Amino acid sequence: MSEVLLSVPPHLRDFLHSPAGRPFLRQRLPELAEGKVFVGTDPHLKRLGSGGGTVNLLFDAWQASGPAGSRLALFAWLAERQRLVLHAGGESRRLPAYAGLSKIFLPMPPVTGLPTRRFDQMLMDFQIPTYRQTLREAGLKAAVLVTAGDVWLDFDPLQIPSTDADITGIGMRVTPAVAQHFGVYFVARAESAASAGVRPIAFFRQKPSPPAIRRHAAGHDFYVDTGMWLLSVAALRLLFRRCGWRERTQRFATPDGRPAYLDLYTEIGQALGAAAVVPAALRQAGWARLRTAVMPLDSARFHHLGSSRQLFDSFREIQRGAARREQIFRVATPAAMAPARGPRPIWLDGVDQPGLAFGGLNLVTGLPAAARLRRLGRGWCVDVAPVGKDRWVFRPYFIDDSLRGVPGAGATICGREAASWLERRGLPTATADVFDLPLYPVLRAEEIDQAALAWFFAARPDPRGPARMALHPRLSARQIPEQTNFRRLWADRRHGQAESLRAEFDGWASRRDPAVFAQDFTAIAAFCRAGAPALRAELRRRG
């Protein structure tokens, strides 16, 4: 049986291992993974890259497998069973609403095109079962499947063939216009015709231009890199060596004892294929002994959920072919808090304030009942996260903000050029990355009002705004995940889920709306027993 290894932000990892978060770690995750789950994180303030992060997560899971004197040697442990490595510990600058919670815990509103429906479904509900089946189909040579938590590759895992390669990338056919944004595998046409399932790589290019792809396509088939890689124990041994592992001492020969930086999709990717020029560091680590290949998927859909706008784009694509596409996406939010229809999509997660007017393309997360917002303009987004015992950090942002860069050099705040935004609000023009600017006030729920929202988005902000903001502590985007009170966040989410379920049961009782019968009642029963006693009592009264 395979093991699931998750890499999440540090503060979330700490919460999941705390008494408040442990039930989720011991019940919901093992139920989904059908067995053992390890939750780890990258070292604080150290960039490891996808390769270094994979090595670090495997190393930490190995150390947690038992006392030093009794556990298996590292590479024997890696060969013991197959493992799924799912990376979801990034900064999430382009999807700030889920920076703290991690994208694998991204809630998935029920829409046509999603194969299941349960009130608490998350992205990982659709990733983990498929990816574990992929490992089984690929065969025992595949010790690890590594992939990113902000991508959902929707495909039939039964089409995965067995592989004998040490590094097998999973690719899919796309147009050159799409492929230019990703890594691309090129396979010689003769090899494509002669090989079924797994094909040798001629060469790999990182984000090639469409004209370059078309030139190569005269003699090659091309497949976009989905970010899913199958790795043998021999490939893992190379990654560990490349990151500084010394087998004799069983430790990393680095100053901090942690893996060195390594990016799979650039350094390793560029070395794939017969025509590649292999860097000296990889040659010294044993690259020549490895076999590499690509496994093209005949039919797959690739959903990237890495940014606020991609969230809407992906849900539009998920609903492709549906007679009626949903535009209002609700999670832990009763229908009474949302408009019935809208010309443009909106996303409401944990919203407990009715009567809001929306301009469209709005993401609103964690808005408490006592907040006093009235209207959101087009593209305006609001993230409200619990901080401390009874406060919330209030973070408005524009849908296309990347939260990256220096004011005056392309960075934006709330959709406006960052230097101008700061100047118009009487704030000093900073030389730091906007991600590190303490802009977001920590407020009581009733202080989250339209005036505070307007101050962030207005072309000519109220001059009294800076004085008001100065009354409150403020956090930067980097600090918010570290300050989020996950115990309160989990409790608020359970409350929102219970209210949403109550509204669905009310819908059946009052107007015979059958929507509630699409729910997973086993999941509802478990939720009522463990997290929603009031809902349990009410449903029992109804009989």
Coordinates of C-alpha atoms in Angstrom, one line a residue:
M1 CA 0.0 0.0 0.0
S2 CA 1.3 3.4 -0.9
E3 CA 2.0 6.3 1.5
V4 CA 1.0 9.9 1.0
L5 CA 3.4 12.7 1.9
L6 CA 2.2 16.3 1.9
S7 CA 4.3 19.4 2.1
V8 CA 2.3 22.4 3.5
P9 CA 3.1 25.8 5.0
P10 CA 4.9 25.6 8.4
H11 CA 2.1 27.1 10.5
L12 CA -0.5 24.8 9.0
R13 CA 1.8 21.8 9.6
D14 CA 2.1 22.8 13.3
F15 CA -1.6 23.1 13.6
L16 CA -2.3 19.7 12.0
H17 CA 0.0 18.1 14.6
S18 CA -1.6 20.0 17.5
P19 CA -4.5 18.6 19.6
A20 CA -7.0 20.8 17.7
G21 CA -5.8 19.7 14.2
R22 CA -4.9 16.1 15.0
P23 CA -8.4 14.7 14.4
F24 CA -8.2 15.9 10.8
L25 CA -4.7 14.4 10.4
R26 CA -5.7 11.1 11.9
Q27 CA -9.2 10.7 10.4
R28 CA -10.0 12.7 7.3
L29 CA -6.6 12.4 5.6
P30 CA -6.0 8.7 6.3
E31 CA -9.6 8.0 5.1
L32 CA -8.8 9.7 1.8
A33 CA -5.4 8.1 1.4
E34 CA -6.5 4.7 2.6
G35 CA -3.6 4.5 5.0
K36 CA -0.7 6.4 6.3
V37 CA -0.2 10.1 5.7
F38 CA 2.9 12.2 6.6
V39 CA 2.6 16.0 6.7
G40 CA 5.8 18.0 6.6
T41 CA 7.1 21.4 5.5
D42 CA 10.1 23.1 4.0
P43 CA 12.6 24.6 6.4
H44 CA 11.7 28.1 7.5
L45 CA 12.9 30.8 5.1
K46 CA 15.0 28.4 3.0
R47 CA 14.3 27.9 -0.7
L48 CA 14.7 24.3 -1.7
G49 CA 13.0 24.1 -5.1
S50 CA 10.8 21.2 -6.2
G51 CA 13.7 18.8 -6.2
G52 CA 15.2 19.9 -2.9
G53 CA 11.7 20.0 -1.4
T54 CA 11.0 16.4 -2.5
V55 CA 14.3 15.2 -1.0
N56 CA 13.5 17.1 2.3
L57 CA 10.0 15.7 2.6
L58 CA 11.2 12.2 2.0
F59 CA 14.1 12.7 4.5
D60 CA 11.7 14.0 7.2
A61 CA 9.3 11.1 6.6
W62 CA 12.1 8.6 6.8
Q63 CA 13.3 10.1 10.1
A64 CA 9.7 10.0 11.5
S65 CA 9.4 6.3 10.6
G66 CA 11.2 5.2 13.7
P67 CA 14.2 5.7 16.1
A68 CA 17.6 6.0 14.5
G69 CA 18.7 2.6 15.7
S70 CA 15.7 0.6 14.5
R71 CA 14.5 2.2 11.2
L72 CA 15.5 0.9 7.8
A73 CA 18.4 2.5 6.0
L74 CA 17.2 5.4 3.8
F75 CA 17.3 3.8 0.4
A76 CA 15.9 0.5 1.8
W77 CA 13.0 2.5 3.2
L78 CA 12.5 4.2 -0.1
A79 CA 12.2 0.8 -1.8
E80 CA 9.9 -0.5 0.9
R81 CA 6.7 0.9 -0.6
Q82 CA 5.4 3.4 -3.2
R83 CA 4.9 7.0 -2.1
L84 CA 3.0 10.0 -3.4
V85 CA 4.7 13.3 -2.8
L86 CA 2.3 16.3 -3.1
H87 CA 3.9 19.7 -2.8
A88 CA 1.5 22.4 -1.4
G89 CA 3.8 24.6 0.7
G90 CA 4.4 27.6 -1.5
E91 CA 3.7 31.2 -0.7
S92 CA 0.6 31.3 -3.0
R93 CA 1.1 35.0 -3.9
R94 CA -1.2 34.8 -6.8
L95 CA -4.0 33.0 -4.8
P96 CA -3.7 34.8 -1.5
A97 CA -7.0 33.5 -0.2
Y98 CA -5.4 30.0 0.3
A99 CA -1.9 31.0 1.2
G100 CA -2.2 29.8 4.8
L101 CA -4.6 26.9 4.2
S102 CA -2.6 25.4 1.4
K103 CA -4.0 24.7 -2.1
I104 CA -4.5 21.0 -1.5
F105 CA -7.1 22.0 1.1
L106 CA -8.7 24.3 -1.5
P107 CA -12.5 23.7 -1.2
M108 CA -14.2 22.4 -4.4
P109 CA -17.7 23.7 -4.8
P110 CA -20.1 21.1 -6.3
V111 CA -20.6 21.7 -10.0
T112 CA -21.4 19.6 -13.1
G113 CA -18.1 17.9 -14.1
L114 CA -16.9 17.0 -10.6
P115 CA -17.4 13.2 -10.1
T116 CA -18.4 13.4 -6.4
R117 CA -20.3 15.7 -4.1
R118 CA -19.7 16.0 -0.4
F119 CA -20.1 19.1 1.7
D120 CA -16.4 19.3 2.7
Q121 CA -14.7 18.2 -0.6
M122 CA -11.3 19.7 -1.3
L123 CA -8.9 19.6 -4.2
M124 CA -7.0 16.7 -2.7
D125 CA -10.2 14.6 -2.8
F126 CA -9.8 14.6 -6.5
Q127 CA -6.0 14.4 -6.6
I128 CA -5.0 11.7 -4.1
P129 CA -7.1 8.7 -5.2
T130 CA -6.2 9.2 -8.9
Y131 CA -2.5 9.7 -8.2
R132 CA -2.3 6.7 -5.9
Q133 CA -3.9 4.6 -8.6
T134 CA -1.3 6.0 -11.1
L135 CA 1.5 4.7 -8.9
R136 CA -0.1 1.2 -8.8
E137 CA -0.5 1.1 -12.5
A138 CA 3.0 2.3 -13.2
G139 CA 4.5 -0.7 -11.4
L140 CA 7.0 -1.2 -8.6
K141 CA 9.9 0.5 -10.5
A142 CA 8.1 3.7 -9.7
A143 CA 9.0 4.4 -6.1
V144 CA 7.6 7.9 -5.9
L145 CA 5.2 10.1 -7.8
V146 CA 5.9 13.7 -7.3
T147 CA 3.5 16.5 -8.3
A148 CA 2.3 20.0 -7.4
G149 CA -0.6 20.7 -5.1
D150 CA -2.0 23.6 -7.3
V151 CA -2.6 21.3 -10.3
W152 CA -5.4 18.9 -10.9
L153 CA -4.8 16.5 -13.8
D154 CA -8.2 14.9 -14.5
F155 CA -7.6 11.5 -16.3
D156 CA -8.3 7.8 -16.1
P157 CA -5.4 6.3 -14.2
L158 CA -6.1 2.9 -15.7
Q159 CA -4.6 4.1 -18.9
I160 CA -1.2 4.4 -17.2
P161 CA 1.2 1.8 -18.5
S162 CA 3.9 0.1 -16.6
T163 CA 7.3 1.9 -16.8
D164 CA 10.9 0.6 -16.5
A165 CA 12.5 4.0 -16.7
D166 CA 14.0 5.7 -13.7
I167 CA 12.5 9.1 -14.5
T168 CA 9.1 9.0 -16.3
G169 CA 7.4 12.3 -16.9
I170 CA 3.7 12.3 -17.5
G171 CA 2.8 14.4 -20.5
M172 CA -0.3 15.4 -22.5
R173 CA -1.1 16.9 -25.9
V174 CA -1.8 20.6 -26.0
T175 CA -1.5 23.4 -28.6
P176 CA 1.7 25.3 -28.9
A177 CA -0.1 28.4 -27.5
V178 CA -0.7 26.4 -24.3
A179 CA 2.6 24.5 -24.2
Q180 CA 4.7 27.8 -24.3
H181 CA 3.9 28.3 -20.6
F182 CA 5.3 25.0 -19.4
G183 CA 8.0 22.5 -19.9
V184 CA 7.7 20.4 -23.1
Y185 CA 8.8 16.9 -23.9
F186 CA 9.8 16.2 -27.6
V187 CA 9.7 12.6 -28.9
A188 CA 11.1 11.7 -32.3
R189 CA 8.3 10.6 -34.7
A190 CA 10.0 7.3 -35.4
E191 CA 10.1 6.6 -31.7
S192 CA 6.5 7.6 -31.3
A193 CA 5.4 5.2 -34.0
A194 CA 7.5 2.3 -32.6
S195 CA 6.7 2.8 -28.9
A196 CA 3.5 2.2 -27.1
G197 CA 2.7 3.9 -23.8
V198 CA 6.2 5.0 -22.6
R199 CA 8.4 6.7 -25.1
P200 CA 12.1 7.8 -25.0
I201 CA 12.6 11.6 -24.8
A202 CA 14.6 13.3 -27.6
F203 CA 14.9 16.5 -25.7
F204 CA 13.0 18.8 -23.2
R205 CA 12.5 22.5 -23.4
Q206 CA 11.4 24.9 -20.7
K207 CA 8.7 27.3 -21.9
P208 CA 9.6 27.2 -25.6
S209 CA 8.0 29.8 -27.9
P210 CA 5.2 28.6 -30.3
P211 CA 7.4 29.2 -33.4
A212 CA 10.1 27.0 -31.8
I213 CA 7.6 24.3 -31.0
R214 CA 6.3 24.3 -34.5
R215 CA 9.8 24.0 -35.9
H216 CA 10.6 21.0 -33.8
A217 CA 7.1 19.5 -34.5
A218 CA 8.2 18.8 -38.1
G219 CA 10.1 15.7 -36.8
H220 CA 8.8 15.3 -33.3
D221 CA 5.7 14.9 -31.3
F222 CA 5.5 17.1 -28.3
Y223 CA 3.8 16.8 -24.9
V224 CA 3.4 19.4 -22.2
D225 CA 4.9 18.5 -18.8
T226 CA 2.0 18.0 -16.4
G227 CA 4.4 18.3 -13.4
M228 CA 3.8 14.6 -12.5
W229 CA 7.1 12.6 -12.4
L230 CA 7.5 9.0 -11.5
L231 CA 10.9 8.3 -9.9
S232 CA 12.7 5.0 -9.2
V233 CA 14.9 4.4 -6.2
A234 CA 17.9 5.0 -8.4
A235 CA 16.6 8.4 -9.5
L236 CA 15.9 9.3 -5.8
R237 CA 19.5 8.3 -5.0
L238 CA 20.7 10.7 -7.6
L239 CA 18.4 13.5 -6.3
F240 CA 19.7 13.0 -2.7
R241 CA 23.3 13.0 -3.9
R242 CA 22.7 16.2 -5.9
C243 CA 21.3 17.8 -2.8
G244 CA 24.4 17.0 -0.7
W245 CA 23.5 13.6 0.8
R246 CA 26.5 11.5 2.0
E247 CA 25.6 7.9 2.3
R248 CA 28.6 7.1 4.6
T249 CA 27.6 9.6 7.2
Q250 CA 23.8 9.4 6.5
R251 CA 23.5 13.2 6.4
F252 CA 23.6 16.2 4.1
A253 CA 27.0 17.9 3.7
T254 CA 25.5 21.3 3.9
P255 CA 25.9 24.1 6.5
D256 CA 22.5 23.6 7.9
G257 CA 22.2 19.9 7.4
R258 CA 19.3 20.3 5.0
P259 CA 19.2 19.5 1.3
A260 CA 20.7 22.0 -1.2
Y261 CA 18.5 23.8 -3.6
L262 CA 17.4 21.8 -6.7
D263 CA 14.6 22.4 -9.2
L264 CA 13.2 19.3 -10.9
Y265 CA 11.6 21.1 -13.8
T266 CA 14.7 23.2 -14.8
E267 CA 17.9 21.5 -14.0
I268 CA 16.6 17.9 -14.2
G269 CA 14.2 18.7 -16.9
Q270 CA 16.8 20.3 -19.1
A271 CA 19.0 17.1 -18.8
L272 CA 16.2 14.8 -20.1
G273 CA 16.6 13.2 -23.5
A274 CA 19.3 11.8 -25.8
A275 CA 20.2 15.3 -27.1
A276 CA 20.5 17.0 -23.8
V277 CA 23.7 18.5 -22.3
V278 CA 23.9 17.2 -18.8
P279 CA 25.3 19.5 -16.1
A280 CA 28.5 18.3 -14.4
A281 CA 26.8 18.1 -11.0
L282 CA 24.3 15.6 -12.3
R283 CA 27.0 13.6 -14.2
Q284 CA 28.9 13.3 -10.9
A285 CA 25.8 12.1 -9.1
G286 CA 25.3 9.2 -11.5
W287 CA 23.1 10.5 -14.3
A288 CA 24.5 8.3 -17.0
R289 CA 23.1 5.2 -15.2
L290 CA 19.5 6.4 -15.4
R291 CA 16.9 5.7 -18.1
T292 CA 14.3 8.5 -18.8
A293 CA 11.0 8.5 -20.7
V294 CA 7.7 10.3 -21.1
M295 CA 4.3 8.7 -20.7
P296 CA 1.8 10.6 -22.9
L297 CA -1.8 10.6 -21.8
D298 CA -4.3 10.1 -24.6
S299 CA -7.1 11.9 -22.8
A300 CA -6.7 14.3 -19.9
R301 CA -7.8 17.7 -18.7
F302 CA -5.3 19.9 -17.0
H303 CA -6.6 22.4 -14.4
H304 CA -4.2 24.9 -12.9
L305 CA -5.4 26.5 -9.7
G306 CA -2.4 28.6 -9.0
S307 CA -4.0 32.1 -9.2
S308 CA -7.3 33.8 -8.4
R309 CA -8.2 34.2 -12.0
Q310 CA -7.2 30.6 -12.8
L311 CA -9.7 29.5 -10.1
F312 CA -12.5 30.8 -12.2
D313 CA -11.0 29.7 -15.5
S314 CA -10.6 26.1 -14.1
F315 CA -14.2 25.9 -12.9
R316 CA -15.4 27.1 -16.3
E317 CA -13.4 24.4 -17.9
I318 CA -14.5 21.7 -15.4
Q319 CA -18.1 22.6 -16.4
R320 CA -17.4 22.4 -20.1
G321 CA -20.3 20.7 -21.9
A322 CA -22.7 21.4 -19.1
A323 CA -26.2 22.6 -20.1
R324 CA -25.9 25.4 -17.5
R325 CA -22.7 26.6 -16.0
E326 CA -22.6 27.7 -12.4
Q327 CA -21.3 31.3 -11.9
I328 CA -21.8 31.5 -8.1
F329 CA -19.4 29.2 -6.2
R330 CA -20.3 28.7 -2.6
V331 CA -18.3 26.8 0.1
A332 CA -19.4 26.8 3.8
T333 CA -21.7 29.6 2.7
P334 CA -25.5 29.3 2.8
A335 CA -27.4 30.2 -0.4
A336 CA -28.9 33.2 1.5
M337 CA -25.5 34.9 1.5
A338 CA -25.2 34.9 -2.3
P339 CA -27.1 36.2 -5.3
A340 CA -29.1 33.7 -7.3
R341 CA -27.4 34.5 -10.5
G342 CA -24.8 36.9 -11.9
P343 CA -23.2 37.8 -15.3
R344 CA -19.7 37.1 -14.0
P345 CA -18.5 34.5 -11.5
I346 CA -18.0 35.0 -7.8
W347 CA -16.4 32.8 -5.2
L348 CA -17.7 32.8 -1.6
D349 CA -16.0 30.7 1.0
G350 CA -17.0 31.0 4.7
V351 CA -19.1 34.1 4.1
D352 CA -21.6 34.8 6.9
Q353 CA -22.8 38.3 5.9
P354 CA -25.9 38.7 3.7
G355 CA -26.8 41.5 1.4
L356 CA -23.5 42.0 -0.4
A357 CA -23.6 43.4 -4.0
F358 CA -21.0 42.0 -6.4
G359 CA -19.5 43.4 -9.5
G360 CA -18.2 40.0 -10.5
L361 CA -14.8 38.2 -10.5
N362 CA -14.9 38.5 -6.7
L363 CA -13.3 36.1 -4.2
V364 CA -14.5 36.6 -0.7
T365 CA -13.2 34.3 2.0
G366 CA -13.8 34.1 5.8
L367 CA -16.1 37.2 6.1
P368 CA -17.7 37.1 9.6
A369 CA -21.4 37.9 10.4
A370 CA -20.6 41.2 12.1
A371 CA -18.8 42.6 9.1
R372 CA -20.4 45.6 7.4
L373 CA -19.4 45.5 3.8
R374 CA -22.0 46.5 1.2
R375 CA -20.5 46.3 -2.3
L376 CA -17.5 44.9 -4.1
G377 CA -16.5 46.4 -7.5
R378 CA -15.5 44.2 -10.4
G379 CA -12.4 42.2 -9.6
W380 CA -12.3 43.3 -6.0
C381 CA -11.4 40.4 -3.6
V382 CA -11.4 40.2 0.2
D383 CA -9.7 37.7 2.4
V384 CA -10.5 37.8 6.1
A385 CA -8.5 35.4 8.4
P386 CA -8.9 35.0 12.2
V387 CA -6.0 36.3 14.2
G388 CA -5.5 35.8 18.0
K389 CA -8.5 35.3 20.2
D390 CA -11.1 37.6 18.6
R391 CA -9.6 39.7 15.7
W392 CA -9.4 39.3 12.0
V393 CA -6.8 40.5 9.5
F394 CA -8.5 42.3 6.6
R395 CA -6.8 41.8 3.3
P396 CA -8.4 43.4 0.2
Y397 CA -6.7 42.6 -3.2
F398 CA -7.4 42.8 -6.9
I399 CA -8.0 39.5 -8.8
D400 CA -4.8 39.9 -10.9
D401 CA -2.5 41.1 -8.1
S402 CA 0.6 39.0 -8.0
L403 CA 1.8 40.3 -4.6
R404 CA 5.3 40.4 -6.1
G405 CA 7.8 43.1 -6.9
V406 CA 9.0 46.5 -5.7
P407 CA 6.9 49.6 -5.9
G408 CA 7.8 51.6 -9.0
A409 CA 9.1 48.5 -10.8
G410 CA 5.8 46.8 -11.9
A411 CA 4.3 45.8 -8.6
T412 CA 0.6 46.5 -8.0
I413 CA -1.5 46.8 -4.9
C414 CA -5.3 46.4 -5.2
G415 CA -5.0 46.7 -9.0
R416 CA -3.0 50.0 -9.0
E417 CA 0.7 50.7 -9.5
A418 CA 2.2 50.2 -6.0
A419 CA 4.2 53.4 -5.7
S420 CA 1.2 55.5 -6.7
W421 CA -1.1 53.5 -4.3
L422 CA 1.3 54.1 -1.4
E423 CA 1.8 57.8 -2.2
R424 CA -2.0 58.5 -2.5
R425 CA -2.5 57.0 1.0
G426 CA 0.3 59.0 2.6
L427 CA 2.4 55.9 3.1
P428 CA 6.2 56.0 2.4
T429 CA 7.3 54.6 -0.9
A430 CA 9.0 51.3 0.0
T431 CA 12.0 49.6 -1.5
A432 CA 10.8 46.2 -0.2
D433 CA 8.8 43.6 -2.1
V434 CA 5.1 44.4 -1.7
F435 CA 4.7 40.9 -0.2
D436 CA 6.6 42.2 2.8
L437 CA 4.8 45.5 3.3
P438 CA 2.6 45.6 6.5
L439 CA -0.6 46.9 4.8
Y440 CA -3.4 44.8 6.2
P441 CA -5.1 45.9 9.4
V442 CA -6.0 43.6 12.3
L443 CA -9.6 44.5 13.2
R444 CA -12.7 43.6 15.2
A445 CA -15.4 42.1 13.0
E446 CA -17.6 45.2 13.0
E447 CA -14.6 47.4 11.9
I448 CA -14.6 45.5 8.6
D449 CA -16.8 48.0 6.8
Q450 CA -17.2 49.7 3.4
A451 CA -15.0 52.6 4.4
A452 CA -12.1 50.3 5.1
L453 CA -12.6 48.5 1.8
A454 CA -13.0 51.7 -0.1
W455 CA -9.7 53.0 1.3
F456 CA -7.9 50.2 -0.3
F457 CA -9.5 50.5 -3.8
A458 CA -10.4 54.1 -4.2
A459 CA -8.6 56.2 -6.9
R460 CA -8.8 59.1 -4.4
P461 CA -8.8 57.6 -0.9
D462 CA -10.3 59.3 2.1
P463 CA -7.5 61.3 3.7
R464 CA -8.6 60.2 7.1
G465 CA -7.8 56.6 6.2
P466 CA -4.1 56.6 7.2
A467 CA -5.0 57.9 10.7
R468 CA -7.6 55.2 11.0
M469 CA -5.3 52.5 9.8
A470 CA -2.6 53.7 12.2
L471 CA -4.8 52.7 15.1
H472 CA -4.5 49.0 14.3
P473 CA -1.7 46.5 14.1
R474 CA -1.0 45.6 10.5
L475 CA 0.5 42.5 8.8
S476 CA 2.2 41.9 5.6
A477 CA 1.0 39.2 3.1
R478 CA 4.0 37.1 4.2
Q479 CA 3.0 37.3 7.9
I480 CA -0.7 36.4 7.4
P481 CA -0.3 32.6 7.1
E482 CA 2.0 32.7 10.1
Q483 CA -0.5 34.6 12.2
T484 CA -3.7 32.8 11.2
N485 CA -5.5 31.1 14.1
F486 CA -6.3 27.8 12.4
R487 CA -8.3 26.6 15.4
R488 CA -10.7 29.4 14.9
L489 CA -10.6 29.0 11.1
W490 CA -11.4 25.3 11.4
A491 CA -14.3 26.1 13.8
D492 CA -15.6 28.9 11.5
R493 CA -15.5 26.5 8.5
R494 CA -17.4 23.8 10.5
H495 CA -20.0 26.4 11.4
G496 CA -20.4 27.5 7.8
Q497 CA -20.6 23.9 6.6
A498 CA -23.3 23.1 9.2
E499 CA -25.3 26.1 8.2
S500 CA -25.1 25.2 4.5
L501 CA -26.2 21.7 5.2
R502 CA -29.1 22.9 7.4
A503 CA -30.2 25.2 4.6
E504 CA -30.2 22.3 2.2
F505 CA -32.3 20.1 4.5
D506 CA -34.6 23.1 5.0
G507 CA -34.9 23.4 1.2
W508 CA -36.2 19.8 1.0
A509 CA -38.6 20.3 4.0
S510 CA -40.1 23.6 2.7
R511 CA -40.1 23.2 -1.1
R512 CA -39.0 19.7 -1.8
D513 CA -35.7 20.8 -3.3
P514 CA -33.8 17.5 -3.8
A515 CA -30.3 19.0 -3.8
V516 CA -29.4 17.6 -0.4
F517 CA -29.9 14.1 -1.7
A518 CA -26.8 14.5 -3.9
Q519 CA -24.7 14.7 -0.8
D520 CA -22.6 12.0 0.7
F521 CA -24.7 11.0 3.7
T522 CA -21.9 8.9 5.3
A523 CA -19.8 12.1 5.4
I524 CA -22.6 14.1 6.9
A525 CA -23.2 11.5 9.6
A526 CA -19.5 11.5 10.5
F527 CA -19.5 15.3 10.5
C528 CA -22.5 15.4 12.8
R529 CA -20.9 13.0 15.3
A530 CA -17.5 14.7 15.4
G531 CA -18.0 18.4 14.5
A532 CA -21.6 19.5 14.4
P533 CA -23.6 18.3 17.5
A534 CA -26.2 21.0 17.0
L535 CA -26.9 19.9 13.4
R536 CA -27.0 16.3 14.6
A537 CA -29.6 17.1 17.3
E538 CA -31.8 19.1 14.8
L539 CA -31.7 16.4 12.2
R540 CA -32.7 13.9 14.9
R541 CA -35.7 16.1 15.9
R542 CA -36.8 16.2 12.3
G543 CA -36.8 12.4 12.2

